[in-house]
PDB file of C-alpha atoms in Angstrom:
ATOM      1  CA  UNK A  78       2.172  17.091  18.071  1.00  0.00           C
ATOM      2  CA  UNK A  79       3.843  13.886  16.975  1.00  0.00           C
ATOM      3  CA  UNK A  80       7.218  13.647  15.325  1.00  0.00           C
ATOM      4  CA  UNK A  81       7.483  12.293  11.783  1.00  0.00           C
ATOM      5  CA  UNK A  82       9.100   9.099  13.051  1.00  0.00           C
ATOM      6  CA  UNK A  83       6.229   8.525  15.492  1.00  0.00           C
ATOM      7  CA  UNK A  84       3.744   8.945  12.657  1.00  0.00           C
ATOM      8  CA  UNK A  85       5.787   6.501  10.561  1.00  0.00           C
ATOM      9  CA  UNK A  86       5.521   3.925  13.338  1.00  0.00           C
ATOM     10  CA  UNK A  87       1.761   4.349  13.624  1.00  0.00           C
ATOM     11  CA  UNK A  88       1.392   3.994   9.863  1.00  0.00           C
ATOM     12  CA  UNK A  89       3.583   0.879   9.829  1.00  0.00           C
ATOM     13  CA  UNK A  90       1.633  -0.732  12.676  1.00  0.00           C
ATOM     14  CA  UNK A  91      -1.620  -0.041  10.811  1.00  0.00           C
ATOM     15  CA  UNK A  92      -0.304  -1.754   7.671  1.00  0.00           C
ATOM     16  CA  UNK A  93       1.047  -4.746   9.572  1.00  0.00           C
ATOM     17  CA  UNK A  94      -2.142  -5.154  11.604  1.00  0.00           C
ATOM     18  CA  UNK A  95      -4.079  -5.262   8.358  1.00  0.00           C
ATOM     19  CA  UNK A  96      -1.956  -8.107   7.041  1.00  0.00           C
ATOM     20  CA  UNK A  97      -2.485 -10.402  10.028  1.00  0.00           C
ATOM     21  CA  UNK A  98      -5.456  -9.078  12.052  1.00  0.00           C
ATOM     22  CA  UNK A  99      -3.323  -9.720  15.109  1.00  0.00           C
ATOM     23  CA  UNK A 100      -0.927  -7.886  17.381  1.00  0.00           C
ATOM     24  CA  UNK A 101       2.251  -6.823  15.619  1.00  0.00           C
ATOM     25  CA  UNK A 102       5.404  -8.338  17.081  1.00  0.00           C
ATOM     26  CA  UNK A 103       8.217  -5.873  17.712  1.00  0.00           C
ATOM     27  CA  UNK A 104      10.554  -8.069  15.649  1.00  0.00           C
ATOM     28  CA  UNK A 105       8.188  -7.786  12.670  1.00  0.00           C
ATOM     29  CA  UNK A 106       7.939  -4.028  13.141  1.00  0.00           C
ATOM     30  CA  UNK A 107      11.732  -3.734  13.381  1.00  0.00           C
ATOM     31  CA  UNK A 108      12.154  -5.601  10.106  1.00  0.00           C
ATOM     32  CA  UNK A 109       9.524  -3.453   8.414  1.00  0.00           C
ATOM     33  CA  UNK A 110      11.093  -0.209   9.660  1.00  0.00           C
ATOM     34  CA  UNK A 111      14.673  -1.325   9.024  1.00  0.00           C
ATOM     35  CA  UNK A 112      15.828  -0.630  12.585  1.00  0.00           C
ATOM     36  CA  UNK A 113      17.050  -2.649  15.555  1.00  0.00           C
ATOM     37  CA  UNK A 114      14.473  -4.198  17.874  1.00  0.00           C
ATOM     38  CA  UNK A 115      15.522  -2.207  20.985  1.00  0.00           C
ATOM     39  CA  UNK A 116      14.757   0.998  19.075  1.00  0.00           C
ATOM     40  CA  UNK A 117      11.288  -0.330  18.255  1.00  0.00           C
ATOM     41  CA  UNK A 118      10.620  -1.319  21.862  1.00  0.00           C
ATOM     42  CA  UNK A 119      11.648   2.137  23.049  1.00  0.00           C
ATOM     43  CA  UNK A 120       9.387   3.849  20.528  1.00  0.00           C
ATOM     44  CA  UNK A 121       6.297   1.728  21.148  1.00  0.00           C
ATOM     45  CA  UNK A 122       6.649   2.365  24.869  1.00  0.00           C
ATOM     46  CA  UNK A 123       6.615   6.113  24.155  1.00  0.00           C
ATOM     47  CA  UNK A 124       3.554   5.717  21.956  1.00  0.00           C
ATOM     48  CA  UNK A 125       1.855   3.579  24.595  1.00  0.00           C
ATOM     49  CA  UNK A 126       2.374   6.292  27.234  1.00  0.00           C
ATOM     50  CA  UNK A 127       0.502   8.680  24.953  1.00  0.00           C
ATOM     51  CA  UNK A 128      -2.287   6.118  24.374  1.00  0.00           C
ATOM     52  CA  UNK A 129      -1.630   5.701  20.639  1.00  0.00           C
ATOM     53  CA  UNK A 130      -0.844   1.996  20.970  1.00  0.00           C
ATOM     54  CA  UNK A 131      -1.404  -0.820  23.428  1.00  0.00           C
ATOM     55  CA  UNK A 132       1.831  -2.711  24.021  1.00  0.00           C
ATOM     56  CA  UNK A 133       2.455  -5.918  25.945  1.00  0.00           C
ATOM     57  CA  UNK A 134       5.993  -7.327  26.148  1.00  0.00           C
ATOM     58  CA  UNK A 135       6.322 -10.655  24.279  1.00  0.00           C
ATOM     59  CA  UNK A 136       2.815 -10.234  22.871  1.00  0.00           C
ATOM     60  CA  UNK A 137       3.200  -7.260  20.572  1.00  0.00           C
ATOM     61  CA  UNK A 138       1.569  -3.952  19.813  1.00  0.00           C
ATOM     62  CA  UNK A 139      -1.782  -2.801  18.443  1.00  0.00           C
ATOM     63  CA  UNK A 140      -3.187   0.635  17.653  1.00  0.00           C
ATOM     64  CA  UNK A 141      -5.689   2.119  20.079  1.00  0.00           C
ATOM     65  CA  UNK A 142      -8.807   4.080  19.154  1.00  0.00           C
ATOM     66  CA  UNK A 143      -6.612   7.161  19.511  1.00  0.00           C
ATOM     67  CA  UNK A 144      -3.853   5.819  17.255  1.00  0.00           C
ATOM     68  CA  UNK A 145      -5.979   4.536  14.378  1.00  0.00           C
ATOM     69  CA  UNK A 146      -7.223   7.936  13.133  1.00  0.00           C
ATOM     70  CA  UNK A 147      -3.705   9.384  13.314  1.00  0.00           C
ATOM     71  CA  UNK A 148      -2.400   6.539  11.148  1.00  0.00           C
ATOM     72  CA  UNK A 149      -5.269   6.947   8.694  1.00  0.00           C
ATOM     73  CA  UNK A 150      -4.674  10.700   8.384  1.00  0.00           C
ATOM     74  CA  UNK A 151      -1.044  10.091   7.396  1.00  0.00           C
ATOM     75  CA  UNK A 152      -2.070   7.365   4.955  1.00  0.00           C
ATOM     76  CA  UNK A 153      -4.655   9.731   3.441  1.00  0.00           C
ATOM     77  CA  UNK A 154      -1.987  12.418   3.021  1.00  0.00           C
ATOM     78  CA  UNK A 155       0.437   9.924   1.479  1.00  0.00           C
ATOM     79  CA  UNK A 156      -1.946   8.489  -1.077  1.00  0.00           C
ATOM     80  CA  UNK A 157      -3.422  11.838  -2.096  1.00  0.00           C
ATOM     81  CA  UNK A 158       0.084  13.215  -2.632  1.00  0.00           C
ATOM     82  CA  UNK A 159       0.945  10.197  -4.794  1.00  0.00           C
ATOM     83  CA  UNK A 160      -2.174  10.755  -6.880  1.00  0.00           C
ATOM     84  CA  UNK A 161      -1.487  14.484  -7.227  1.00  0.00           C
ATOM     85  CA  UNK A 162       2.125  13.919  -8.262  1.00  0.00           C
ATOM     86  CA  UNK A 163       1.158  11.477 -11.003  1.00  0.00           C
ATOM     87  CA  UNK A 164      -1.924  13.300 -12.297  1.00  0.00           C
ATOM     88  CA  UNK A 165      -0.919  16.944 -12.057  1.00  0.00           C
ATOM     89  CA  UNK A 166       2.891  16.970 -11.994  1.00  0.00           C
ATOM     90  CA  UNK A 167       3.392  14.011 -14.351  1.00  0.00           C
ATOM     91  CA  UNK A 168       5.609  12.020 -12.012  1.00  0.00           C
ATOM     92  CA  UNK A 169       6.221   8.406 -12.923  1.00  0.00           C
ATOM     93  CA  UNK A 170       4.288   6.126 -10.541  1.00  0.00           C
ATOM     94  CA  UNK A 171       7.615   4.505  -9.608  1.00  0.00           C
ATOM     95  CA  UNK A 172       8.850   7.819  -8.167  1.00  0.00           C
ATOM     96  CA  UNK A 173       5.948   8.990  -6.046  1.00  0.00           C
ATOM     97  CA  UNK A 174       6.188   6.687  -3.017  1.00  0.00           C
ATOM     98  CA  UNK A 175       9.419   8.195  -1.666  1.00  0.00           C
ATOM     99  CA  UNK A 176       8.274  11.743  -2.440  1.00  0.00           C
ATOM    100  CA  UNK A 177       5.015  11.145  -0.590  1.00  0.00           C
ATOM    101  CA  UNK A 178       6.909   9.666   2.368  1.00  0.00           C
ATOM    102  CA  UNK A 179       8.776  12.961   2.686  1.00  0.00           C
ATOM    103  CA  UNK A 180       5.760  15.229   2.238  1.00  0.00           C
ATOM    104  CA  UNK A 181       3.014  13.389   4.128  1.00  0.00           C
ATOM    105  CA  UNK A 182       4.083  14.750   7.531  1.00  0.00           C
ATOM    106  CA  UNK A 183       4.136  18.374   6.441  1.00  0.00           C
ATOM    107  CA  UNK A 184       0.673  19.048   5.051  1.00  0.00           C
ATOM    108  CA  UNK A 185      -2.449  19.847   7.051  1.00  0.00           C
ATOM    109  CA  UNK A 186      -5.739  18.003   6.792  1.00  0.00           C
ATOM    110  CA  UNK A 187      -7.185  21.115   5.162  1.00  0.00           C
ATOM    111  CA  UNK A 188      -4.471  21.009   2.505  1.00  0.00           C
ATOM    112  CA  UNK A 189      -5.160  17.307   1.929  1.00  0.00           C
ATOM    113  CA  UNK A 190      -8.862  18.085   1.504  1.00  0.00           C
ATOM    114  CA  UNK A 191      -8.022  20.710  -1.125  1.00  0.00           C
ATOM    115  CA  UNK A 192      -5.884  18.191  -3.021  1.00  0.00           C
ATOM    116  CA  UNK A 193      -8.742  15.696  -2.914  1.00  0.00           C
ATOM    117  CA  UNK A 194     -11.185  18.318  -4.189  1.00  0.00           C
ATOM    118  CA  UNK A 195      -8.866  19.289  -7.050  1.00  0.00           C
ATOM    119  CA  UNK A 196      -8.539  15.635  -8.062  1.00  0.00           C
ATOM    120  CA  UNK A 197     -12.258  14.898  -7.858  1.00  0.00           C
ATOM    121  CA  UNK A 198     -12.028  12.953  -4.594  1.00  0.00           C
ATOM    122  CA  UNK A 199     -10.321   9.857  -6.009  1.00  0.00           C
ATOM    123  CA  UNK A 200     -10.993   6.521  -4.343  1.00  0.00           C
ATOM    124  CA  UNK A 201      -7.555   4.987  -4.901  1.00  0.00           C
ATOM    125  CA  UNK A 202      -3.934   6.048  -5.322  1.00  0.00           C
ATOM    126  CA  UNK A 203      -1.904   5.305  -8.497  1.00  0.00           C
ATOM    127  CA  UNK A 204      -1.082   1.795  -7.272  1.00  0.00           C
ATOM    128  CA  UNK A 205      -4.679   0.884  -6.429  1.00  0.00           C
ATOM    129  CA  UNK A 206      -4.543   1.377  -2.665  1.00  0.00           C
ATOM    130  CA  UNK A 207      -7.741   2.907  -1.205  1.00  0.00           C
ATOM    131  CA  UNK A 208      -7.532   6.538  -0.118  1.00  0.00           C
ATOM    132  CA  UNK A 209      -9.243   7.166   3.240  1.00  0.00           C
ATOM    133  CA  UNK A 210     -12.015   9.729   2.981  1.00  0.00           C
ATOM    134  CA  UNK A 211     -12.001  13.009   4.892  1.00  0.00           C
ATOM    135  CA  UNK A 212     -13.998  11.123   7.567  1.00  0.00           C
ATOM    136  CA  UNK A 213     -11.233   8.465   7.555  1.00  0.00           C
ATOM    137  CA  UNK A 214     -13.434   5.739   6.118  1.00  0.00           C
ATOM    138  CA  UNK A 215     -11.509   3.179   4.066  1.00  0.00           C
ATOM    139  CA  UNK A 216     -13.084   1.060   1.342  1.00  0.00           C
ATOM    140  CA  UNK A 217     -12.155  -2.619   1.651  1.00  0.00           C
ATOM    141  CA  UNK A 218     -10.480  -4.242  -1.362  1.00  0.00           C
ATOM    142  CA  UNK A 219     -12.925  -5.694  -3.887  1.00  0.00           C
ATOM    143  CA  UNK A 220     -11.084  -8.997  -3.840  1.00  0.00           C
ATOM    144  CA  UNK A 221      -8.537 -10.720  -1.653  1.00  0.00           C
ATOM    145  CA  UNK A 222      -7.278 -12.795  -4.557  1.00  0.00           C
ATOM    146  CA  UNK A 223      -3.899 -12.390  -6.235  1.00  0.00           C
ATOM    147  CA  UNK A 224      -2.612 -13.222  -9.697  1.00  0.00           C
ATOM    148  CA  UNK A 225      -0.987 -16.325  -8.223  1.00  0.00           C
ATOM    149  CA  UNK A 226      -4.417 -17.616  -7.125  1.00  0.00           C
ATOM    150  CA  UNK A 227      -5.761 -17.744 -10.692  1.00  0.00           C
ATOM    151  CA  UNK A 228      -6.027 -20.654 -13.109  1.00  0.00           C
ATOM    152  CA  UNK A 229      -4.984 -20.786 -16.760  1.00  0.00           C
ATOM    153  CA  UNK A 230      -7.760 -19.240 -18.831  1.00  0.00           C
ATOM    154  CA  UNK A 231      -8.984 -16.891 -16.090  1.00  0.00           C
ATOM    155  CA  UNK A 232      -9.518 -13.251 -16.987  1.00  0.00           C
ATOM    156  CA  UNK A 233      -8.952 -10.792 -14.167  1.00  0.00           C
ATOM    157  CA  UNK A 234      -8.814  -7.048 -13.594  1.00  0.00           C
ATOM    158  CA  UNK A 235      -5.744  -5.784 -11.762  1.00  0.00           C
ATOM    159  CA  UNK A 236      -6.750  -3.999  -8.534  1.00  0.00           C
ATOM    160  CA  UNK A 237      -3.528  -3.211  -6.719  1.00  0.00           C
ATOM    161  CA  UNK A 238       0.226  -3.465  -7.204  1.00  0.00           C
ATOM    162  CA  UNK A 239       2.904  -3.062  -4.493  1.00  0.00           C
ATOM    163  CA  UNK A 240       4.253   0.476  -4.345  1.00  0.00           C
ATOM    164  CA  UNK A 241       7.622  -0.070  -2.654  1.00  0.00           C
ATOM    165  CA  UNK A 242       9.680  -1.480  -5.554  1.00  0.00           C
ATOM    166  CA  UNK A 243      10.412   1.158  -8.221  1.00  0.00           C
ATOM    167  CA  UNK A 244      12.046  -1.362 -10.574  1.00  0.00           C
ATOM    168  CA  UNK A 245       8.977  -3.600 -10.475  1.00  0.00           C
ATOM    169  CA  UNK A 246       6.661  -0.640 -11.056  1.00  0.00           C
ATOM    170  CA  UNK A 247       8.674   0.428 -14.097  1.00  0.00           C
ATOM    171  CA  UNK A 248       8.617  -3.119 -15.450  1.00  0.00           C
ATOM    172  CA  UNK A 249       4.854  -3.428 -14.995  1.00  0.00           C
ATOM    173  CA  UNK A 250       4.233  -0.032 -16.569  1.00  0.00           C
ATOM    174  CA  UNK A 251       6.419  -0.857 -19.571  1.00  0.00           C
ATOM    175  CA  UNK A 252       4.304  -3.949 -20.158  1.00  0.00           C
ATOM    176  CA  UNK A 253       0.950  -2.222 -19.712  1.00  0.00           C
ATOM    177  CA  UNK A 254       0.081  -3.670 -16.305  1.00  0.00           C
ATOM    178  CA  UNK A 255      -1.519  -1.116 -14.001  1.00  0.00           C
ATOM    179  CA  UNK A 256      -4.650  -1.050 -11.815  1.00  0.00           C
ATOM    180  CA  UNK A 257      -7.774  -1.573 -14.013  1.00  0.00           C
ATOM    181  CA  UNK A 258      -5.764  -3.497 -16.660  1.00  0.00           C
ATOM    182  CA  UNK A 259      -7.530  -6.709 -17.717  1.00  0.00           C
ATOM    183  CA  UNK A 260      -5.248  -9.714 -18.196  1.00  0.00           C
ATOM    184  CA  UNK A 261      -5.695 -13.375 -19.066  1.00  0.00           C
ATOM    185  CA  UNK A 262      -3.667 -16.052 -17.307  1.00  0.00           C
ATOM    186  CA  UNK A 263      -2.081 -18.058 -20.136  1.00  0.00           C
ATOM    187  CA  UNK A 264       0.435 -20.235 -18.290  1.00  0.00           C
ATOM    188  CA  UNK A 265       1.611 -21.249 -14.824  1.00  0.00           C
ATOM    189  CA  UNK A 266       4.750 -23.332 -14.407  1.00  0.00           C
ATOM    190  CA  UNK A 267       6.031 -25.765 -11.818  1.00  0.00           C
ATOM    191  CA  UNK A 268       9.082 -23.560 -11.270  1.00  0.00           C
ATOM    192  CA  UNK A 269       7.000 -20.598 -10.181  1.00  0.00           C
ATOM    193  CA  UNK A 270       6.261 -18.356 -13.164  1.00  0.00           C
ATOM    194  CA  UNK A 271       2.886 -16.889 -14.099  1.00  0.00           C
ATOM    195  CA  UNK A 272       2.442 -15.692 -17.692  1.00  0.00           C
ATOM    196  CA  UNK A 273      -0.140 -13.036 -18.498  1.00  0.00           C
ATOM    197  CA  UNK A 274      -1.697 -11.694 -21.690  1.00  0.00           C
ATOM    198  CA  UNK A 275      -2.696  -8.060 -21.038  1.00  0.00           C
ATOM    199  CA  UNK A 276      -5.641  -6.756 -23.077  1.00  0.00           C
ATOM    200  CA  UNK A 277      -4.649  -4.252 -25.711  1.00  0.00           C
ATOM    201  CA  UNK A 278      -1.054  -5.437 -26.095  1.00  0.00           C
ATOM    202  CA  UNK A 279       0.674  -7.957 -28.340  1.00  0.00           C
ATOM    203  CA  UNK A 280       3.140  -9.073 -25.708  1.00  0.00           C
ATOM    204  CA  UNK A 281       2.848 -11.699 -23.005  1.00  0.00           C
ATOM    205  CA  UNK A 282       4.383 -10.961 -19.617  1.00  0.00           C
ATOM    206  CA  UNK A 283       5.975 -13.550 -17.299  1.00  0.00           C
ATOM    207  CA  UNK A 284       6.101 -12.810 -13.577  1.00  0.00           C
ATOM    208  CA  UNK A 285       7.738 -14.769 -10.760  1.00  0.00           C
ATOM    209  CA  UNK A 286       5.144 -16.305  -8.444  1.00  0.00           C
ATOM    210  CA  UNK A 287       6.347 -14.087  -5.578  1.00  0.00           C
ATOM    211  CA  UNK A 288       5.525 -11.001  -7.648  1.00  0.00           C
ATOM    212  CA  UNK A 289       2.223 -12.453  -8.876  1.00  0.00           C
ATOM    213  CA  UNK A 290       1.260 -13.091  -5.249  1.00  0.00           C
ATOM    214  CA  UNK A 291       1.813  -9.416  -4.405  1.00  0.00           C
ATOM    215  CA  UNK A 292      -0.618  -8.182  -7.097  1.00  0.00           C
ATOM    216  CA  UNK A 293      -4.305  -8.327  -6.219  1.00  0.00           C
ATOM    217  CA  UNK A 294      -6.899  -8.873  -8.915  1.00  0.00           C
ATOM    218  CA  UNK A 295     -10.633  -9.340  -9.323  1.00  0.00           C
ATOM    219  CA  UNK A 296     -11.773 -12.385 -11.304  1.00  0.00           C
ATOM    220  CA  UNK A 297     -13.939 -11.550 -14.315  1.00  0.00           C
ATOM    221  CA  UNK A 298     -14.257 -14.988 -15.949  1.00  0.00           C
ATOM    222  CA  UNK A 299     -13.025 -18.444 -15.015  1.00  0.00           C
ATOM    223  CA  UNK A 300     -11.335 -21.074 -17.118  1.00  0.00           C
ATOM    224  CA  UNK A 301     -14.475 -23.192 -17.103  1.00  0.00           C
ATOM    225  CA  UNK A 302     -16.681 -20.427 -18.585  1.00  0.00           C
TER     226      UNK A 302
END
């Protein structure tokens, strides 16, 4: 049995590995977890002794073949709980991340499978992140592009939005921007704003480039078409 904090570390390492495809530095992991670096070093050494990670001082940490499925199980629990809370308990999508963080460690795989069955085995969570299957397969994103990568005149379908900023999620929801929403890029500025025209609304939405770069989207048509 692993403690909740150990599972949190494995999940965090999985996310960070996915962003870089490289070993995760303990300083990066400390920043992500919001703890001091000595605490991270102590924890990854414990995980390494149990063969969940491979750790080399000054080089970083990576999940082993034993650690990857544990991380994916917790991610599956988390994302299914988020989907259940929004679909069946009518939670706002800005509220579910913290609730799922608390609950993900306390449900069994059997319970997660029952949630999935009740929901029709959804492929993604409310924010567009893929839900690992019961066999722990994960669908890759359809596109690696973000809203900031688009040109004026491009039409795109929103795929994923970041789930860790409740204020941003509320703002996006209020302006009709959720996964599957189709938007047209109507303006980009030299001072870092991207203006969108969501289908089905009469209101344009301006996003800072940093936010636009955190939202992935699939291109439907280009400006030259």
